[in-house]
GROMACS .gro file of C-alpha atoms in nm:
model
  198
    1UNK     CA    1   4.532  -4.726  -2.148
    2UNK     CA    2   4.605  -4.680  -2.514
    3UNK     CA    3   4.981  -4.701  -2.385
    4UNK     CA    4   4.915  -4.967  -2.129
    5UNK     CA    5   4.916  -5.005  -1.774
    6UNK     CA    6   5.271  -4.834  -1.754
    7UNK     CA    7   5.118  -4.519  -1.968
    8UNK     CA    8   4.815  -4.529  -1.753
    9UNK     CA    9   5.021  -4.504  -1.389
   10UNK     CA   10   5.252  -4.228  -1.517
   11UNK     CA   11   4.956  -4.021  -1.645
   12UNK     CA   12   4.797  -4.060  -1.269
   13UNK     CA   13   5.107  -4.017  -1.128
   14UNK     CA   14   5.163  -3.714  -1.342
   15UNK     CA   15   4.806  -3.539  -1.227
   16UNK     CA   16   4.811  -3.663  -0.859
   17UNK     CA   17   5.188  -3.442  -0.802
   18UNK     CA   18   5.057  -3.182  -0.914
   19UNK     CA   19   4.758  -3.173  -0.725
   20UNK     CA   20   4.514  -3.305  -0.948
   21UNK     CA   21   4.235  -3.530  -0.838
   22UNK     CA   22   4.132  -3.860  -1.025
   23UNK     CA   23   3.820  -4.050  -1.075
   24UNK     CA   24   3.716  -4.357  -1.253
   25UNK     CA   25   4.097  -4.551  -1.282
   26UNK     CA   26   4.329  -4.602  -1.024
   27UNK     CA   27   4.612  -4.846  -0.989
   28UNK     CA   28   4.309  -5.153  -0.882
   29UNK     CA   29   3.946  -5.199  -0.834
   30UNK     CA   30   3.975  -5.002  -0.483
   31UNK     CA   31   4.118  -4.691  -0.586
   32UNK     CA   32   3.919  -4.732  -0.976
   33UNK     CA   33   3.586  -4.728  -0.825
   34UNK     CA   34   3.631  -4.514  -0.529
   35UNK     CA   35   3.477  -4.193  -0.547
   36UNK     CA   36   3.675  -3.839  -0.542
   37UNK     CA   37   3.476  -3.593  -0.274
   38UNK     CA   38   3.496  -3.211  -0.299
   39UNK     CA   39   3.364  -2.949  -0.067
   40UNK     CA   40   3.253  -2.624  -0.198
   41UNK     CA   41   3.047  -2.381  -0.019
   42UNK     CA   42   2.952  -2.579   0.279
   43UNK     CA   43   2.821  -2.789   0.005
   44UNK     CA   44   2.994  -3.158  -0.040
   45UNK     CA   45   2.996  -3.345  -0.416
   46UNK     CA   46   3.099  -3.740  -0.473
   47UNK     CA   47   3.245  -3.787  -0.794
   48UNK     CA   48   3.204  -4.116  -0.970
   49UNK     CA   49   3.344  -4.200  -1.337
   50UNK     CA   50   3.322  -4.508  -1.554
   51UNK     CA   51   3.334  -4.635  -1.914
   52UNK     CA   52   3.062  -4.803  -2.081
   53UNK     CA   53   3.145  -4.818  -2.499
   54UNK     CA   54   3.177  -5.061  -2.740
   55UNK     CA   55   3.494  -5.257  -2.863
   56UNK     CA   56   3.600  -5.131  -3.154
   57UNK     CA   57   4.004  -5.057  -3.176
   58UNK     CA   58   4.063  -5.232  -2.837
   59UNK     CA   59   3.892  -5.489  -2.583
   60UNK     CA   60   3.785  -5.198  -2.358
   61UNK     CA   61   3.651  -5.396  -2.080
   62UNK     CA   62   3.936  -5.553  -2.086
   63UNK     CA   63   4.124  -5.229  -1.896
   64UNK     CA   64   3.883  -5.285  -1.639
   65UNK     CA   65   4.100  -5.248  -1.288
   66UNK     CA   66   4.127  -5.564  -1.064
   67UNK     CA   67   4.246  -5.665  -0.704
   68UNK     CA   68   4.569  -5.651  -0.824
   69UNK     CA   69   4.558  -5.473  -1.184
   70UNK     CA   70   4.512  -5.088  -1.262
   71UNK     CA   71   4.308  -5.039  -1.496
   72UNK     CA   72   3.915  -4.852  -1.517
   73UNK     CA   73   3.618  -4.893  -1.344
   74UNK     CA   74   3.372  -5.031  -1.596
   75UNK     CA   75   2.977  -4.896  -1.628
   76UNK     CA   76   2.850  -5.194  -1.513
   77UNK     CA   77   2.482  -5.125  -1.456
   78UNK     CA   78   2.453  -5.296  -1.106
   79UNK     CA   79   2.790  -5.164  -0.973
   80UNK     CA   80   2.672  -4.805  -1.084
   81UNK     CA   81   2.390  -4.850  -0.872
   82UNK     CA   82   2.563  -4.970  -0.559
   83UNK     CA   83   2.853  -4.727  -0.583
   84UNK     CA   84   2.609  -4.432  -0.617
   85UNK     CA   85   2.395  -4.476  -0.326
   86UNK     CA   86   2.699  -4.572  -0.115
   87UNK     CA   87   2.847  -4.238  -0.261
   88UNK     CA   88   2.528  -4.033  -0.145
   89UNK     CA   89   2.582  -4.110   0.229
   90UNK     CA   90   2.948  -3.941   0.207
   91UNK     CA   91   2.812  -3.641   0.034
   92UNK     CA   92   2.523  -3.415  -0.029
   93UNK     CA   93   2.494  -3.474  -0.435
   94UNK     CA   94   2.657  -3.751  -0.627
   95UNK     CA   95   2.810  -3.617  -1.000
   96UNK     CA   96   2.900  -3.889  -1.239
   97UNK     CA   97   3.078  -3.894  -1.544
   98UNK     CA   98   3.019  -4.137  -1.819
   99UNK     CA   99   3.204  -4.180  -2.106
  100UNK     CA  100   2.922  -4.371  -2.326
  101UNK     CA  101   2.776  -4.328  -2.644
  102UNK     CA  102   2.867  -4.414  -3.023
  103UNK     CA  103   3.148  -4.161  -3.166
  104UNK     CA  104   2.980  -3.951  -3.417
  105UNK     CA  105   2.627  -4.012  -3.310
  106UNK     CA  106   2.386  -3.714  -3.208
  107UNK     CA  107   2.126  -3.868  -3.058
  108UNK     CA  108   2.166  -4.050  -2.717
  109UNK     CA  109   2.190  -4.485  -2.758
  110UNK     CA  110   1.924  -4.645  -2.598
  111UNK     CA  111   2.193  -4.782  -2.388
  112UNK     CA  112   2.307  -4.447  -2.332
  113UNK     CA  113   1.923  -4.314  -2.173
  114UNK     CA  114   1.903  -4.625  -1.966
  115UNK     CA  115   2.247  -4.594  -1.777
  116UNK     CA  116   2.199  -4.213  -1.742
  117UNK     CA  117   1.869  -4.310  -1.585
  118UNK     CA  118   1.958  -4.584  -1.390
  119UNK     CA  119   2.268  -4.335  -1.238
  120UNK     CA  120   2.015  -4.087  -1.147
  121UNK     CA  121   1.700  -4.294  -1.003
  122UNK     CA  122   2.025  -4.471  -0.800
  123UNK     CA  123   2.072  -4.116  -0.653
  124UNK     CA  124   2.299  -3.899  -0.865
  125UNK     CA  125   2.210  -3.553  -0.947
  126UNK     CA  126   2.399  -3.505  -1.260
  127UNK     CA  127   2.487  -3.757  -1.524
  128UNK     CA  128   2.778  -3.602  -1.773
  129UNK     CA  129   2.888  -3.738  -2.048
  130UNK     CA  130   3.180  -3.763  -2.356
  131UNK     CA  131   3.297  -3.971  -2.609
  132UNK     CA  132   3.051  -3.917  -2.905
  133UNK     CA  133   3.284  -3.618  -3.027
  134UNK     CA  134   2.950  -3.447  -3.090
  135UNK     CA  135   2.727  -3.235  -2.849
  136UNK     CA  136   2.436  -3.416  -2.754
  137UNK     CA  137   2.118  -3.316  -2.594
  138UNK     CA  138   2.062  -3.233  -2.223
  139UNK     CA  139   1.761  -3.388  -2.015
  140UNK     CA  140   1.647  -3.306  -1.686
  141UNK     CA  141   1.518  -3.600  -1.578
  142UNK     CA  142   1.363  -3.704  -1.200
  143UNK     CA  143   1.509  -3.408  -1.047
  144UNK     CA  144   1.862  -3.482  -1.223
  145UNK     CA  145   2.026  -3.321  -1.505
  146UNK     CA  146   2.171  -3.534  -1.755
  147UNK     CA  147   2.449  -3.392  -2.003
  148UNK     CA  148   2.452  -3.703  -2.249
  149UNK     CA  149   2.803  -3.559  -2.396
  150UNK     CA  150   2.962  -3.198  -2.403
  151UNK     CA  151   3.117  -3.320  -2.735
  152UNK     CA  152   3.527  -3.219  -2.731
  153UNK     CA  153   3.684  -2.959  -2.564
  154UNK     CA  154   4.054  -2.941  -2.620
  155UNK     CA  155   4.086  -3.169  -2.924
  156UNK     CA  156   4.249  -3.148  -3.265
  157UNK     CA  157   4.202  -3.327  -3.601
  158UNK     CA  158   3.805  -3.278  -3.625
  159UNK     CA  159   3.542  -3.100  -3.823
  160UNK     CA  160   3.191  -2.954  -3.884
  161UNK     CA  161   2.989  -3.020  -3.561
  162UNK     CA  162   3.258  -3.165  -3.388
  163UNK     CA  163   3.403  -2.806  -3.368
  164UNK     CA  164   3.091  -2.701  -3.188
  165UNK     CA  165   3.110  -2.789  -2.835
  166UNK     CA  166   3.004  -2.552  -2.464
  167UNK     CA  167   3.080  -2.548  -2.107
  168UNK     CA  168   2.783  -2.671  -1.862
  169UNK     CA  169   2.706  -2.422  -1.601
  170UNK     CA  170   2.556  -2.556  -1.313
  171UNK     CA  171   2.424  -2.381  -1.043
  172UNK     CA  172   2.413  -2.594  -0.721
  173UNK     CA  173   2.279  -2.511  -0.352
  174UNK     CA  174   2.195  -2.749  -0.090
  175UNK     CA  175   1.848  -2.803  -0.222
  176UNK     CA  176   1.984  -2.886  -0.541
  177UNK     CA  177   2.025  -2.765  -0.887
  178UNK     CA  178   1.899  -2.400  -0.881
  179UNK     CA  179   1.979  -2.352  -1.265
  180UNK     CA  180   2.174  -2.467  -1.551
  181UNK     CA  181   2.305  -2.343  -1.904
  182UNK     CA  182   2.509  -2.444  -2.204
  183UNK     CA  183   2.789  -2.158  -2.269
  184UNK     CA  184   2.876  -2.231  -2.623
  185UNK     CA  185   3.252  -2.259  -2.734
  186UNK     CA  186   3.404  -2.373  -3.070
  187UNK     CA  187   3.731  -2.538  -3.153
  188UNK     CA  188   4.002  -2.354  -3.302
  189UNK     CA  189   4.196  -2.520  -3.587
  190UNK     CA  190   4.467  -2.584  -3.339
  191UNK     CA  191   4.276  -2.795  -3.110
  192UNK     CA  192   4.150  -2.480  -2.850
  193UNK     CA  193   3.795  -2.398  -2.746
  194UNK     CA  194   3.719  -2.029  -2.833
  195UNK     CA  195   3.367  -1.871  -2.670
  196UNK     CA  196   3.081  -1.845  -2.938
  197UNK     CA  197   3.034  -1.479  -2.912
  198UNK     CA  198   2.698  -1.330  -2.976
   0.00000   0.00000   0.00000
């Protein structure tokens, strides 16, 4: 939404013809909040995404979506909650993704710990996050796993830790998470994630 609602329904557009599925905006509330479901393996996932950060260059709640807007669906804490659990009776594990945090901040906001929390004692299994531009610590927490950000991936124009980023590999089966790992990647100086060899 940095280019508007117009920028915001060609970029869907864009992903959606070529087979690309969407979470977290959508062109109102309906479609914003709704979640994307995948089967894999005889094993279903509901994906849920939503943005919870502070103003600082824009009004970011403002981009929320409406009845009759496009826009986001916004990390409000008790809409989380209900969205979740109706996710879990669609599918067998519930995956959301949170963009949340303070850019440049390693550790997790307060903020951050409680809506990761509140996501997974409302039934998710994972909690994954971005935004910080930094790799922040993992959790497992109540039988979840909580990714509080994987930092950048494909991303120019930064530096130092910023550079330092990994792929989460989860292991899922219908019990659950059966094992997870970090795979460590850096970013190349033009903007490309390169494996951290050992």
């Amino acid at each position: 939404l940095d280019y508007g609602e117009v920028g915001l329904m060609d970029t869907l557009g864009a992903l959606q013809s070529n087979q690309i599925l969407t979470v977290g905006a959508g062109e109102n509330k309906t479609t914003a909040f709704a979640p994307v479901i995948i089967e894999k393996n005889g094993i279903k996932l509901a994906f849920l995404a939503y943005l919870d950060i502070q103003s600082w260059r824009y009004d970011y709640q403002a981009w929320e979506a409406t009845n009759e807007e496009p826009g986001i669906a916004w990390g409000h804490p008790e809409i989380m909650t209900q969205e979740i659990r109706k996710a879990k009776q669609l599918a067998d594990f519930v995956i959301v993704l949170m963009h949340f945090g303070m850019e440049g901040e390693y550790p997790p906001t307060q903020q951050q710990v409680e809506t990761a929390h509140n996501a997974i004692d409302s039934g998710a299994l994972l909690v994954i996050g971005a935004h910080t531009h930094l790799l922040q610590p993992i959790e497992e927490y109540n039988n979840g796993l909580i990714a509080y950000s994987l930092g950048n991936f494909v991303f120019d124009g930064f530096a130092g830790n910023a550079n330092k980023s990994a792929i989460l590999h989860v292991t899922l089966s219908t019990c659950g998470i059966e094992s997870h790992k970090l795979i460590p990647v850096e970013i190349d100086s033009q903007g490309f994630p390169n494996l951290v060899l050992p």
